[in-house]
XYZ file of C-alpha atoms in Angstrom:
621
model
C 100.018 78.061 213.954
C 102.612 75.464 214.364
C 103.591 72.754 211.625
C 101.378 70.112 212.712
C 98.620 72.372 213.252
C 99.233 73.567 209.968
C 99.516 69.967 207.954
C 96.034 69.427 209.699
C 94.165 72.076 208.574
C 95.418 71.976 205.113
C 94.439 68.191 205.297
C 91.192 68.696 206.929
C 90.425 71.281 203.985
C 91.467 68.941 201.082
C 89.399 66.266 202.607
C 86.445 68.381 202.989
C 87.023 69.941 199.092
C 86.951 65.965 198.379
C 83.915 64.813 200.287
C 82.111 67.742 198.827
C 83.298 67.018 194.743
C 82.258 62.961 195.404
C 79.048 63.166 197.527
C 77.686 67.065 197.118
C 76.103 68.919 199.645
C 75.823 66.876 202.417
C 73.595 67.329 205.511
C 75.322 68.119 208.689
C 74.644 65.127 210.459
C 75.414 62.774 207.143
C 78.887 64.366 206.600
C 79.449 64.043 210.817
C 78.752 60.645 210.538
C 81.015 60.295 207.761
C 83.889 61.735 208.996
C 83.340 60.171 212.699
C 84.253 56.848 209.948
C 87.481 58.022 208.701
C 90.947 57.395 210.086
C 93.987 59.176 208.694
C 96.495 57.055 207.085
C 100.014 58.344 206.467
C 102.107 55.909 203.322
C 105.620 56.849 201.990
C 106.449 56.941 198.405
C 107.490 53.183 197.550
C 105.842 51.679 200.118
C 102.876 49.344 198.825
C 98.912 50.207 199.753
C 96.901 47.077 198.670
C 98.527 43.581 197.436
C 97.097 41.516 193.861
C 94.988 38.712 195.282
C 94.902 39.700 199.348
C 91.175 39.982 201.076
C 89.987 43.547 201.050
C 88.919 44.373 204.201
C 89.207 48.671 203.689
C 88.722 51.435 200.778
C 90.466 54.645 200.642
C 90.164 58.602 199.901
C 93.511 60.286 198.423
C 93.346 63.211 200.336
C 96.872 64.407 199.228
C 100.040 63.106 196.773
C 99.331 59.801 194.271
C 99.322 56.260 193.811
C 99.755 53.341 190.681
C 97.933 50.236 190.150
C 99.822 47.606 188.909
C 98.619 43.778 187.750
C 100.398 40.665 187.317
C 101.409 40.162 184.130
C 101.552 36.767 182.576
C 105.326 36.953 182.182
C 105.414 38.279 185.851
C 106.264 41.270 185.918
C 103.722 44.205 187.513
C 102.336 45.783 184.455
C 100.823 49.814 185.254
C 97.406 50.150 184.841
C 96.726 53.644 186.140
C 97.582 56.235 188.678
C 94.983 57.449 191.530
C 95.501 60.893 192.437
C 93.903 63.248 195.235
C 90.319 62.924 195.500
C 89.699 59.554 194.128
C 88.868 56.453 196.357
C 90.524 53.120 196.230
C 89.728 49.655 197.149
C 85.832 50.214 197.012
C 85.188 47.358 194.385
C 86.594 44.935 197.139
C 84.127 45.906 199.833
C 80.948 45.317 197.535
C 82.079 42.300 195.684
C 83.826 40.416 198.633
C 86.349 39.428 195.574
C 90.185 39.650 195.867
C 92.143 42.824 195.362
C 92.262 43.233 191.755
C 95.761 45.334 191.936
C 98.771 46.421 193.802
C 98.237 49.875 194.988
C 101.507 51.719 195.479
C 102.343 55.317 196.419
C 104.239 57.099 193.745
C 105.150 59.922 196.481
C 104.611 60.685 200.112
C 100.744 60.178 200.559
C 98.342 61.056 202.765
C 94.499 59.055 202.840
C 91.798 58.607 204.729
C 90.359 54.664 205.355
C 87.241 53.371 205.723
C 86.642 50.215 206.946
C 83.948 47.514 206.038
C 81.887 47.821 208.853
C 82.057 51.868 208.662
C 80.879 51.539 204.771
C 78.180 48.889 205.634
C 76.940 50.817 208.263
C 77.091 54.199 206.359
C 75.045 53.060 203.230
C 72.339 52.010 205.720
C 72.192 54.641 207.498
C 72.696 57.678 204.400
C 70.374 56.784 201.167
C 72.626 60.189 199.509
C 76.130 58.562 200.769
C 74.525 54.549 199.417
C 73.509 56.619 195.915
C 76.591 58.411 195.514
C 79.272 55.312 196.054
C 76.651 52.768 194.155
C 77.040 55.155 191.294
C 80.579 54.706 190.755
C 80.514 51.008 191.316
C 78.375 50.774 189.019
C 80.523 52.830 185.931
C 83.073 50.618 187.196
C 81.067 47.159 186.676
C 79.973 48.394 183.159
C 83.457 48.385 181.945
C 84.071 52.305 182.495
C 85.908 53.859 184.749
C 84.292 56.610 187.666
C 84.336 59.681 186.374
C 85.790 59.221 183.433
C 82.920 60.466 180.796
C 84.121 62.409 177.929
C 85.037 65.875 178.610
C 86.305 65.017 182.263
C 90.023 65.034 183.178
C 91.590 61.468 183.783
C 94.273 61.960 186.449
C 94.703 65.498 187.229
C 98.465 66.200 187.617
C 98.778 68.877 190.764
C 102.153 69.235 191.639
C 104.817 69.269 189.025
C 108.536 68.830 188.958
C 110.652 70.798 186.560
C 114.066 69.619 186.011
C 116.486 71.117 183.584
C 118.738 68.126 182.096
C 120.866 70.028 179.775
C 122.353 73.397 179.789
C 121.056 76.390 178.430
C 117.801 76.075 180.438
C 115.928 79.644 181.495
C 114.483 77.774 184.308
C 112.150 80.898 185.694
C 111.563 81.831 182.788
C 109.846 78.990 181.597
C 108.076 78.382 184.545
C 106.893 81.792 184.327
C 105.160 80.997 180.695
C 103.671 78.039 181.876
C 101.884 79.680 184.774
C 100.497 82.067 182.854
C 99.076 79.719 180.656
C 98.085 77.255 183.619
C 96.415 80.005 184.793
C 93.682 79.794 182.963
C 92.838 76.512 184.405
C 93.129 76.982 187.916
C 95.763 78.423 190.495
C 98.863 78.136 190.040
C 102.048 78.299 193.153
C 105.753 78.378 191.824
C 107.785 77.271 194.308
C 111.828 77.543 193.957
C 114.643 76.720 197.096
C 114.893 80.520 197.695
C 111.174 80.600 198.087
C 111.251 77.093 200.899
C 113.846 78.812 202.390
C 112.064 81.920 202.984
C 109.053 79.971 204.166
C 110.945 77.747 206.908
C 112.605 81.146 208.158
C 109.036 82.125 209.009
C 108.773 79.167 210.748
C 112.257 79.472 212.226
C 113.831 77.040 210.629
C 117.040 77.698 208.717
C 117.673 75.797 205.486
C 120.908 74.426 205.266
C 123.280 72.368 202.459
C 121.622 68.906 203.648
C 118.057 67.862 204.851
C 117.926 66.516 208.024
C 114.617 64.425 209.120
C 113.104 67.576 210.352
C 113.657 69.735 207.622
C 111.913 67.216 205.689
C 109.002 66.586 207.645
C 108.515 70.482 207.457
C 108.919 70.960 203.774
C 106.567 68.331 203.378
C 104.068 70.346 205.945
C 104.575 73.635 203.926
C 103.605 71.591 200.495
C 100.599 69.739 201.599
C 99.293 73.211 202.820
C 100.388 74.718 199.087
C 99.185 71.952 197.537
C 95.360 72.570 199.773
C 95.633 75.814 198.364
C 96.335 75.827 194.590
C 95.120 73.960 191.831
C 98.706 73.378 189.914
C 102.246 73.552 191.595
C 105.686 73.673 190.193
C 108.719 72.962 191.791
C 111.675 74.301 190.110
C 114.668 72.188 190.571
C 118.596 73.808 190.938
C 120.611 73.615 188.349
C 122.827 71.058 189.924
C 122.211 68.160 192.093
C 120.833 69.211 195.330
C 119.133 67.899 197.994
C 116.211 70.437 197.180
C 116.520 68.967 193.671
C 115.871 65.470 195.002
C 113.360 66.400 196.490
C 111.848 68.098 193.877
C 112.153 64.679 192.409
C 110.067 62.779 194.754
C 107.454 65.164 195.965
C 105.848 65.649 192.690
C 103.201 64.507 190.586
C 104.823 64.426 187.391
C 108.455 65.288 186.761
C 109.315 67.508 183.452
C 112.958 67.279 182.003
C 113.709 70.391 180.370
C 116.000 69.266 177.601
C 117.396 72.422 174.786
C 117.385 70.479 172.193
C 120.761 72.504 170.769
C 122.626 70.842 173.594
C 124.574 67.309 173.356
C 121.605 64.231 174.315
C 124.380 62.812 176.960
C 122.585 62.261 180.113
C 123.041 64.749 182.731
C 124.323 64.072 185.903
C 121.141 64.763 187.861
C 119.375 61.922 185.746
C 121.957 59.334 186.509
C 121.677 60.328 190.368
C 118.357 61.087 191.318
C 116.336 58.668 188.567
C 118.200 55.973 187.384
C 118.171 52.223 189.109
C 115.320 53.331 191.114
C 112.952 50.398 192.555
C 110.889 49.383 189.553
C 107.294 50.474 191.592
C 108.306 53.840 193.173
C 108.802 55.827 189.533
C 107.284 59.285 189.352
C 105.948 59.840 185.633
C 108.758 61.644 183.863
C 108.038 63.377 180.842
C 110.860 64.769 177.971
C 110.310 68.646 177.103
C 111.990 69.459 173.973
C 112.575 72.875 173.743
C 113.276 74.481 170.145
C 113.702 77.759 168.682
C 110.570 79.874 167.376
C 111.368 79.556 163.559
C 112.586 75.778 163.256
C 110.649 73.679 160.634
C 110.421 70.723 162.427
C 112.273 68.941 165.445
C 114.739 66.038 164.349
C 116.549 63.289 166.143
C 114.101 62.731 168.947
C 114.201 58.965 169.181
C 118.197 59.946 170.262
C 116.463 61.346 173.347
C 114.385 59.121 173.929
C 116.229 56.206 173.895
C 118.767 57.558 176.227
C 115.648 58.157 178.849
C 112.807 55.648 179.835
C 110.294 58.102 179.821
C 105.977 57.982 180.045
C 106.301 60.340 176.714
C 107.662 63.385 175.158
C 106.504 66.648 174.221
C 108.097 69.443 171.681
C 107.934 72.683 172.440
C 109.096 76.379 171.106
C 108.393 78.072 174.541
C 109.092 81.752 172.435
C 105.056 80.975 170.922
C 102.354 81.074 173.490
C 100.067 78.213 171.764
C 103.091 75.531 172.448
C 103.232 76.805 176.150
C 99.323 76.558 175.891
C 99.413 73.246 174.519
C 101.735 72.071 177.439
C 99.163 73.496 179.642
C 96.756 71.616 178.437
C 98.209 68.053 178.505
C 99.444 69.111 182.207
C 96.060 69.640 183.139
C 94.354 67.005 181.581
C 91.634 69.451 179.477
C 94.179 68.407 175.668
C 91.945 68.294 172.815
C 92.736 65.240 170.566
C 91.877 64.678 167.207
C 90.685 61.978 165.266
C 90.464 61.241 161.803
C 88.585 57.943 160.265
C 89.730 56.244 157.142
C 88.037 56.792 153.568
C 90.064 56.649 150.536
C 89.376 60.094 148.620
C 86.911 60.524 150.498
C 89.721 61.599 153.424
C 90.463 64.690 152.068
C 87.466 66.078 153.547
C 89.278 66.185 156.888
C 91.145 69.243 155.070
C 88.013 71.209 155.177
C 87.014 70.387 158.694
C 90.748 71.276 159.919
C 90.546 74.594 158.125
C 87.008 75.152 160.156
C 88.671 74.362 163.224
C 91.614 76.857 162.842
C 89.355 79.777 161.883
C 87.113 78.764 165.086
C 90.414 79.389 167.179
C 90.173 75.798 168.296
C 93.456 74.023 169.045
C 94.133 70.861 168.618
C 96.517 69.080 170.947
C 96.941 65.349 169.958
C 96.101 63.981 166.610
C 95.297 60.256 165.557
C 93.871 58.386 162.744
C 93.317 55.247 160.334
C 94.487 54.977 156.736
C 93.987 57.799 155.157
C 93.057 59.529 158.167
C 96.632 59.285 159.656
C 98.088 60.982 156.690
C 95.675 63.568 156.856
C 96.678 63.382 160.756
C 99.876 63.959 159.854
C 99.806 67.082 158.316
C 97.951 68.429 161.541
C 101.025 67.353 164.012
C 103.340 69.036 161.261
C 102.044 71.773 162.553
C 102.768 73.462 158.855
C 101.165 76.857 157.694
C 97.609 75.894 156.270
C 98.762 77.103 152.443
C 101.930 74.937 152.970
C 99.826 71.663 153.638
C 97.253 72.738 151.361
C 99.868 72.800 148.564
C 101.478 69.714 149.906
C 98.269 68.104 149.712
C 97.680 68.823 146.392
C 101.089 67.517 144.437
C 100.339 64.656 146.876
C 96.903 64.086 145.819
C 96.584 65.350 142.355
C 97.026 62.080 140.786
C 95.030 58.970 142.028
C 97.931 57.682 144.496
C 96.089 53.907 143.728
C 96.213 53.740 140.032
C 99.321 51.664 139.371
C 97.641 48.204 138.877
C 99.072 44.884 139.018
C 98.997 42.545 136.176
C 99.149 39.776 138.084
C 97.780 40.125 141.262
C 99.753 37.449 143.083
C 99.397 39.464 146.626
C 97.322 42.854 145.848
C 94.969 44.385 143.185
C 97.587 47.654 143.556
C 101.354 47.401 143.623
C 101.632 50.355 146.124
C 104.866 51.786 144.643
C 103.187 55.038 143.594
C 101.375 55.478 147.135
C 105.248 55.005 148.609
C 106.475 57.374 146.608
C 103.709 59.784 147.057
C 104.143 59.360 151.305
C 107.918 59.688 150.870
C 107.872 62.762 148.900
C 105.017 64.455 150.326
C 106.824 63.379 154.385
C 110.139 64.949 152.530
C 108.447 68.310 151.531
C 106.323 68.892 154.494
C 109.090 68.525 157.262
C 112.274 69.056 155.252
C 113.747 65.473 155.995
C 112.639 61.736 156.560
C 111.479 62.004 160.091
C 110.199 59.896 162.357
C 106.905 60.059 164.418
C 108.401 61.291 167.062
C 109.173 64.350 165.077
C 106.147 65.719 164.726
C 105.389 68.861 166.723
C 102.311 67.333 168.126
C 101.781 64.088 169.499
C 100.581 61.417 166.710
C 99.600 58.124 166.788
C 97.964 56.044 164.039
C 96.315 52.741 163.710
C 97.226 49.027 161.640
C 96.217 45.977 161.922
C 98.863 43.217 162.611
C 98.010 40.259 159.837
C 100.780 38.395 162.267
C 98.917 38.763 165.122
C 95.323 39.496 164.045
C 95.386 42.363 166.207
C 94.856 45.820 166.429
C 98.485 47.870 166.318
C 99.205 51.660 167.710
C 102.316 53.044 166.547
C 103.539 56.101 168.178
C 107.458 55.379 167.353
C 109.803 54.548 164.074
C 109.555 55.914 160.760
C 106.723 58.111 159.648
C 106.613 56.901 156.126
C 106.460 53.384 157.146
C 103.897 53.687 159.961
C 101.506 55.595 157.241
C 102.404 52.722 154.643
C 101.313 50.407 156.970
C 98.060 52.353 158.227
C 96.917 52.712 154.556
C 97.590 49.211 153.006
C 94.252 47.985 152.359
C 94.361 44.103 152.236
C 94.288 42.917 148.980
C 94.574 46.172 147.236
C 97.471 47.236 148.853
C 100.326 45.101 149.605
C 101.057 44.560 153.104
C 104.054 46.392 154.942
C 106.861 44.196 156.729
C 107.335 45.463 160.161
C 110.430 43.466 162.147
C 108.959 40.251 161.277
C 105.611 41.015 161.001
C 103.295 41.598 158.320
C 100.845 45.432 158.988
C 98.082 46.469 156.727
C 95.165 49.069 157.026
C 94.268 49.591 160.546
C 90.503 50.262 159.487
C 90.364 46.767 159.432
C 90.321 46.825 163.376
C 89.610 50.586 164.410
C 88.791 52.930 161.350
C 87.756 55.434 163.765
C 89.923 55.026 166.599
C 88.549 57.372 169.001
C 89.077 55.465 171.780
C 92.485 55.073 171.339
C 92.677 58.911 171.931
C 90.720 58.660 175.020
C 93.751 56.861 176.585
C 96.443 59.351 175.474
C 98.021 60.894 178.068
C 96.606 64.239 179.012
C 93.486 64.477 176.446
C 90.338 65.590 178.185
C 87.884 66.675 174.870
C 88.123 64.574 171.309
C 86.755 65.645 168.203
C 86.224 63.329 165.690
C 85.835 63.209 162.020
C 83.892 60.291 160.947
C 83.805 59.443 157.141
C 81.294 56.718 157.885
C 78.058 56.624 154.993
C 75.283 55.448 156.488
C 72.881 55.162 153.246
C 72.812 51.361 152.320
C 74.008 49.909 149.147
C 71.118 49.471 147.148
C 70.745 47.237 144.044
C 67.936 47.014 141.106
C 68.420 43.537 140.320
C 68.306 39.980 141.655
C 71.574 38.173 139.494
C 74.709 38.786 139.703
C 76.170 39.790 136.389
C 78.567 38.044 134.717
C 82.010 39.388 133.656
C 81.781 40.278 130.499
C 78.365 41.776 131.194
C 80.162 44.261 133.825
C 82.539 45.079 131.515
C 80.086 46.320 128.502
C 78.101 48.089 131.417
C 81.315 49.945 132.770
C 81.301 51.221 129.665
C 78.252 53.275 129.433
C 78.204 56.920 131.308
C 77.690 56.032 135.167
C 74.219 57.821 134.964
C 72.888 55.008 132.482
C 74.529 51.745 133.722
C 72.466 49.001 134.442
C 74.196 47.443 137.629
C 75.019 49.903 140.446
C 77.897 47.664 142.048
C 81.060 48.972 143.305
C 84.465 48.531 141.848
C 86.612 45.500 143.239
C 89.203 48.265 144.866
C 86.387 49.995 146.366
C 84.427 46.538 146.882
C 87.885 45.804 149.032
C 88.406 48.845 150.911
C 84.575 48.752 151.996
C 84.647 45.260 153.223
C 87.753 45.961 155.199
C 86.514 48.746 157.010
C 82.709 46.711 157.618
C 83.633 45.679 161.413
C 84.685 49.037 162.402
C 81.537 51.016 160.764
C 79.399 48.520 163.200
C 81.091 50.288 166.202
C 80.198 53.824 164.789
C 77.957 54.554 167.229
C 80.048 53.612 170.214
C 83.058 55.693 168.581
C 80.682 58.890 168.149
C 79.503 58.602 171.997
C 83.284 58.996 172.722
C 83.645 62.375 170.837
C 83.176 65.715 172.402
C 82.582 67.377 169.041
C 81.896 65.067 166.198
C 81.679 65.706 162.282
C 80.569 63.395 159.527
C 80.359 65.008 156.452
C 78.097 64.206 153.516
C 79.830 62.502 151.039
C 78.357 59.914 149.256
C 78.916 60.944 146.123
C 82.208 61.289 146.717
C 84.172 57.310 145.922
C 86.283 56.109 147.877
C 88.836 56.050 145.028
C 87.682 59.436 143.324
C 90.864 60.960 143.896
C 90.456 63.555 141.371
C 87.682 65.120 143.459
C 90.031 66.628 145.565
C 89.072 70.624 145.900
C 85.217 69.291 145.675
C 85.937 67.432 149.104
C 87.817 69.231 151.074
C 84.929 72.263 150.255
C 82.395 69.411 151.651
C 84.620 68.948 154.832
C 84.621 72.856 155.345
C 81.014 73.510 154.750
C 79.953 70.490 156.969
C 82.205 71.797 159.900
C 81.357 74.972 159.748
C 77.470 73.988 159.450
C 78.294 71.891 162.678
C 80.287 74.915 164.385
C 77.601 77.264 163.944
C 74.806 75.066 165.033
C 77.219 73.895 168.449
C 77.360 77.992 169.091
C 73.594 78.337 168.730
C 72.677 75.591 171.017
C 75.467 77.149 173.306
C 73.867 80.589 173.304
């Protein structure tokens, strides 16, 4: 078989493994008729698909490599809204509206699709009720505000061929790669594919490879990966050591591009990075993502905002590639099945997500990203710490052994609480747990919590900067807590937005399954009489034992916190349709500033999860 032979049959295979995942089992004459209406199309990587605002007269199938979306944003510039990898179709929303592209569609890579044209798809949904169903179903997801295929538990934007690029010294290149197939493995097949291993291929086709890449050498290397691609589920390309023209192309024939950093080495850039991706055209950037590998025993990583401010990259990821559950993890986020957690806000009543953690870990479940709300992100926070259970455990308890609320104000000119104690506690407890004042970026696993910006009046994700002040800010509950200054902005609790922000962790790169622990109560406040009481009536009933008072009101803290949190309880149940695996233990009787509870709640968190975790296995069996 020669080479265009061969780039045709692996295409005509990955179009039929396409045409089969989006319509099913077609009948014979249906999928002829189909396929009489396709036309190969052949794009580089850079060159642009569809143009913002032009008529669309055409949709298209990826059959092979991956393209961006980008919109106009009101300062101009193209913002990224999404890739489109193999298997997906573009361009369809055109051809049933009659509306205006809605993006520019560029390639990322070399990419090979298959168009259909408007009167092929208007004749087609006449003519094939199963082909009309199928492509009406996405539209409509799409028209609904979702996105095809994009339920929970499916992958995003599966990530098939990889790049692996070694940007400091000190790099086992094959051995690494070797760890992550193993790992990938377990997901699908998995091709490594090295210079020695091209060359060896092109000989077979008797080619010889030489120092430089001439057109034709190109065109076949490009045959030999399509077919590899048609073949495997995952590929990675592994990159020489020094700045080649197989390294280049490593570069720009892959998916995703991962630079292998040793984080023992200097941060200086390395040569290859100022060469091959630096002052490249703003709309032909392959994702890059920064692997920072540590040794087995270290604590924690530090200085990781060094590296990434040195490299503009989609995100980072730590890794100690001696333990197999960091090369798992990897594995995961590379092929889109992560699990992310994520942890509502509470008060005391947070410390239940203790429980539910420790349920998780003896269920062998890993957890992959981790996000949450006010209390929620610190409890978030000792998941990415990745720390020994006992160790966070005991953390958690010099943390949390004294109400972390209870210095009042005496004049409340700003907030019921003056918050000093809560900073101290965060500062102390971020000090002990990862042996220094780290940063987010720090953490072993990703992290992200959520605060709402008073300067704004928006909802506020914060992924970067330090960890003490992003959990400050997360936790400030307006007017019990005083807010936190961020730049020139004021932050406070994020519950006031999102205090369950599950889908937040939908959008993180990589997750495919979220778990979510909701502290939500859904018994209404009740009360047994029809005046309000006045103040010195509330005080002489505070007095009495709580089983004999006469007004069952809450506290003002707890009056506060509640209120704050009111618009994100009414999007409960659209936050629990977005979890995979979702937990809500029962504690009512737990207060939201009942601190003191703290052994009594995290046992509630454990013996709800593990009530949940037994029932999920039943129903599974």
């Amino acid at each position: 078989m020669n080479a265009d032979q061969l780039r045709h049959s692996s295409h005509e295979a990955l179009l039929a493994q396409h045409l089969k995942a989006y319509f099913g089992e077609l009948e014979p004459e249906t999928l002829a008729l189909l396929r009489q209406s396709l036309q190969w199309v052949e794009i580089h990587g850079g060159d642009t698909l569809l143009t913002q605002g032009e008529p669309g007269h055409a949709m298209y199938l990826v059959v092979s490599g991956r393209l961006r979306a980008y919109v106009l944003a009101e300062d101009g510039s193209q913002r990224p809204v999404g890739d489109i990898a193999r298997g997906k179709f573009v361009g369809e929303m055109s051809l049933y509206t009659d509306e205006p592209r809605a993006a520019t569609v560029v390639a990322v890579r070399d990419s090979v699709l298959v168009k259909l044209n408007r009167p092929d798809f208007q004749r087609l949904l006449t003519q094939s009720a199963q082909i009309s169903v199928a492509m009406t179903r996405q539209i409509i997801a799409q028209l609904k505000g979702g996105k095809p295929d994009q339920r929970p538990g499916l992958a995003k934007d599966k990530v098939v061929t990889m790049g692996l690029l070694p940007v400091t010294a000190g790099i086992a290149l094959v051995s690494f790669a070797a760890r992550l197939q193993t790992q990938l493995s377990a997901m699908g097949s998995v091709c490594v594919m090295t210079r020695n291993e091209m060359e060896w291929q092109l000989l077979h086709m008797g080619l010889e490879l030489t120092g430089t890449f001439d057109n034709e050498i190109q065109r076949h290397i490009a045959i030999l990966l399509d077919d590899i691609e048609a073949r495997h589920d995952f590929v990675l390309l592994l990159a020489d050591a020094d700045a080649t023209p197989w390294t280049q192309l490593c570069c720009r024939h892959c998916d995703e591009l991962l630079l292998l950093a040793d984080t023992n080495e200097p941060v200086a850039l390395h040569p290859m990075e100022t060469r091959f991706l630096m002052n490249r055209p703003a709309l032909t950037e392959v994702t890059e993502i920064l692997v920072l590998l540590h040794p087995a025993q270290k604590q924690a990583p530090r200085g990781t905002a060094e590296w990434l401010a040195r490299r503009p990259v989609a995100g980072h990821v730590h890794i100690r590639p001696e333990l197999d559950r960091d090369m798992a993890r990897l594995a995961r986020i590379q092929s889109r099945t992560a699990v992310g957690l994520v942890l509502a806000g509470g008060g005391a009543r947070g410390l239940a997500h203790l429980g539910v953690c420790r349920a998780l870990q003896e269920q062998g479940i890993e957890v992959d990203w981790v996000g949450g709300t006010s209390i929620g992100a610190v409890m978030a926070c000792y998941v990415a710490s990745d720390q020994p259970p006992e160790r966070v455990m005991a953390n958690a308890r010099a943390a949390f052994g004294t109400n972390p609320t209870g210095d009042y104000n005496l004049l409340p000119m700003l907030s019921l609480i003056k918050g000093r104690r809560l900073r101290n506690i965060l500062t102390h407890a971020v000090q002990d747990l990862m042996g220094f004042d780290a940063d987010i970026e720090d953490l072993w696993k990703n992290f992200y919590c959520v605060a709402t910006n008073f300067s704004r009046a928006s909802e506020q994700c914060m992924q970067h900067g330090s960890l003490v002040h992003a959990l400050l800010a997360s936790t400030s509950i307006p007017g019990a807590l005083p807010p936190v200054i961020h730049g020139t902005e004021l932050l406070c609790d994020g519950g006031s937005f999102n205090n369950f922000p599950v889908d937040v962790m939908r959008s993180m790169r990589g997750v495919g399954k979220v778990i979510g622990v909701d502290l939500n109560i859904r018994t209404p406040v009740q009360v047994n009489h029809t005046e309000m009481p006045g103040t010195w009536q509330l005080l002489r009933d505070r007095m009495r034992p709580r089983d004999q008072r006469l007004y069952q009101l809450p506290s003002l803290p707890s009056y506060l916190m509640t209120v704050t949190i009111l618009y994100s309880m009414s999007r409960q149940r659209s936050a629990q349709a977005l979890c995979d695996l979702y937990f809500n233990p029962p504690l009512a009787r737990i207060g939201m500033l009942q601190w003191g509870h703290l052994e009594a709640t995290v046992l509630l968190g454990y013996e709800h999860a593990v009530q949940v975790l037994a029932e999920k296995d039943r129903l599974s069996q």
